[in-house]
Amino acid sequence: DYVGPNNMSAGRLLAAHLAELGATSLAFLGGTHGVSARLERLRGLREQWKKEGMTWQADLAIASNAREPGGREAVRLLLERGPLPDAIVGYSDTVVRGIFSQLKDEGIQPGRDVAVAGIDDDPTAVHLHPELTSVATHMEIVGHEALRLLLDRISNPARESVTKLISSSLTVRESTAAWKGRRGSS
């Protein structure tokens, strides 16, 4: 049995939102290379970005550890590769805390100079400055469903395996909503 967040859906939601804002270049920062959650989030972003008519730039997908220092390092690598993209999606809200810190150290204001979003919608998202746009992966629901499936498996060990993906939901906040991007320059 498997229960988990729908990581591809999380990526799709963010790509559609950022394209709707007018972003035409997108970076995905953080997450350990080869980890299934990172691969699924990246795939959802990439597929939706292309569906929105945008060109996906593979060199703007930078793996790092899934902690704040990984976000800082990913921003340094991103800036070495060329100009700042219109938007950055962090692998998780934890990674975004590092992304925010490094951007500010570089004199770049998240939400104003670049749209930034994360995945997980952890409680700290509203305490960042600017408040972070994030996709909730509803880990409390994942936990409840996993327990329910475990108890069902104990009482019925011969039943077929079950895979359940929990839907994601987007909460738009200042880190993308305040970004003017191409709308502000036309």
XYZ file of C-alpha atoms in Angstrom:
186
model
C 0.000 0.000 0.000
C 1.089 3.566 -0.638
C -0.279 6.952 0.403
C 1.463 10.185 -0.508
C 1.006 13.691 -1.836
C 0.307 14.208 -5.512
C 3.665 15.825 -6.239
C 3.059 16.099 -9.979
C -0.137 18.030 -9.294
C 1.809 20.389 -6.998
C 4.238 21.136 -9.821
C 1.437 21.624 -12.340
C -0.429 24.060 -10.072
C 2.656 26.235 -9.635
C 3.607 26.241 -13.322
C 0.080 27.264 -14.336
C -0.004 30.013 -11.692
C 3.374 31.441 -12.696
C 2.542 31.351 -16.405
C -0.723 33.159 -15.656
C 1.298 35.900 -13.932
C 3.335 36.370 -17.109
C 6.520 34.534 -16.148
C 8.399 33.177 -19.156
C 11.424 31.649 -17.430
C 11.332 29.313 -14.456
C 13.910 27.699 -12.168
C 13.322 24.726 -9.857
C 15.748 24.740 -6.951
C 16.538 22.161 -4.296
C 15.757 18.608 -3.433
C 18.180 15.750 -3.536
C 18.955 14.426 -7.021
C 17.110 11.148 -7.714
C 14.551 11.437 -4.883
C 11.079 10.500 -6.152
C 9.316 13.549 -4.670
C 11.776 15.871 -6.443
C 11.437 14.003 -9.726
C 7.620 14.099 -9.548
C 7.481 17.807 -8.663
C 9.930 18.604 -11.447
C 7.986 16.517 -13.954
C 4.714 18.269 -13.077
C 6.366 21.696 -13.409
C 8.044 20.828 -16.701
C 4.958 19.256 -18.315
C 2.630 22.109 -17.333
C 5.208 24.748 -18.311
C 5.413 23.248 -21.779
C 1.616 22.963 -21.918
C 1.463 26.713 -21.183
C 3.586 27.239 -24.316
C 6.828 27.998 -22.488
C 10.287 26.620 -23.164
C 11.647 24.479 -20.358
C 15.309 25.193 -19.587
C 16.763 22.028 -18.055
C 19.835 23.876 -16.741
C 17.541 25.873 -14.422
C 16.597 22.730 -12.463
C 19.270 22.598 -9.767
C 19.342 19.799 -7.194
C 20.673 20.406 -3.683
C 20.023 19.124 -0.204
C 16.480 19.730 0.998
C 17.446 22.158 3.766
C 17.981 25.933 3.947
C 21.704 25.708 3.037
C 20.689 23.792 -0.096
C 18.443 26.672 -1.132
C 21.275 29.162 -0.628
C 23.694 27.037 -2.669
C 21.155 26.495 -5.451
C 20.662 30.274 -5.795
C 24.434 30.806 -6.040
C 24.624 28.189 -8.801
C 21.584 29.656 -10.561
C 23.111 33.142 -10.640
C 26.390 31.747 -12.003
C 24.480 30.233 -14.940
C 23.070 33.483 -16.245
C 20.387 36.082 -15.707
C 17.764 35.731 -13.015
C 14.642 33.925 -14.280
C 11.196 35.447 -13.841
C 10.211 32.812 -11.278
C 11.752 30.335 -8.858
C 10.030 27.308 -7.358
C 11.685 25.776 -4.335
C 11.516 22.030 -3.753
C 10.020 22.752 -0.323
C 9.240 25.703 1.905
C 12.349 24.798 3.923
C 14.486 25.191 0.802
C 12.728 28.489 0.046
C 13.904 29.942 3.366
C 17.460 29.494 2.075
C 16.472 30.836 -1.352
C 15.023 33.992 0.246
C 18.160 34.494 2.369
C 20.577 34.141 -0.533
C 18.500 36.312 -2.877
C 18.425 39.073 -0.262
C 22.198 38.717 0.282
C 22.595 39.246 -3.483
C 20.426 42.389 -3.373
C 17.462 40.660 -5.031
C 14.048 41.092 -3.397
C 11.861 37.939 -3.509
C 8.355 38.777 -4.662
C 9.413 42.046 -6.272
C 12.423 41.185 -8.475
C 11.515 37.515 -8.919
C 8.366 35.534 -8.183
C 9.125 32.770 -5.663
C 6.944 29.844 -4.608
C 7.355 26.673 -2.586
C 5.795 23.316 -1.957
C 4.416 21.968 1.354
C 2.705 25.139 2.667
C 4.217 24.625 6.090
C 3.180 26.978 8.922
C 6.249 29.182 8.408
C 5.086 30.235 4.922
C 3.033 33.105 6.355
C 5.924 34.278 8.543
C 8.381 34.810 5.699
C 8.819 38.253 4.181
C 7.188 38.374 1.753
C 4.602 35.753 2.681
C 5.223 32.655 0.576
C 2.968 31.342 -2.172
C 2.960 27.589 -1.629
C 1.223 24.372 -2.574
C -0.066 22.366 0.371
C 0.728 18.656 0.209
C -1.561 17.932 3.187
C 0.766 15.638 5.104
C -1.750 15.346 7.978
C -4.226 13.784 5.538
C -1.473 11.537 4.161
C -0.780 10.340 7.714
C -4.442 9.678 8.493
C -4.935 7.768 5.248
C -1.765 5.733 5.802
C -2.985 4.734 9.262
C -6.416 3.840 7.866
C -4.802 1.649 5.179
C -2.522 0.005 7.739
C -5.433 -0.886 10.001
C -7.364 -2.177 7.001
C -4.323 -4.256 5.923
C -4.079 -5.764 9.414
C -7.731 -6.801 9.345
C -7.618 -7.911 5.707
C -4.046 -8.983 4.809
C -5.082 -10.657 1.529
C -6.700 -7.598 -0.071
C -5.141 -6.026 -3.165
C -2.620 -3.231 -2.736
C -3.919 0.324 -2.698
C -2.205 3.473 -3.952
C -3.736 6.776 -2.919
C -2.442 10.214 -3.909
C -3.688 13.167 -1.880
C -4.641 16.250 -3.906
C -2.580 19.417 -3.563
C -3.921 22.947 -3.165
C -2.333 26.291 -4.048
C -2.366 29.291 -1.722
C -1.279 32.493 -3.463
C 0.522 35.005 -1.285
C 2.732 38.060 -1.726
C 5.851 36.225 -2.987
C 4.175 35.777 -6.367
C 1.141 38.080 -6.169
C 3.336 41.192 -5.723
C 5.602 40.317 -8.662
C 4.955 42.699 -11.550
C 7.289 41.082 -14.052
C 6.437 41.720 -17.633
C 3.063 43.209 -16.705
C 4.847 46.033 -14.845
C 7.213 46.791 -17.736
C 4.643 47.067 -20.527
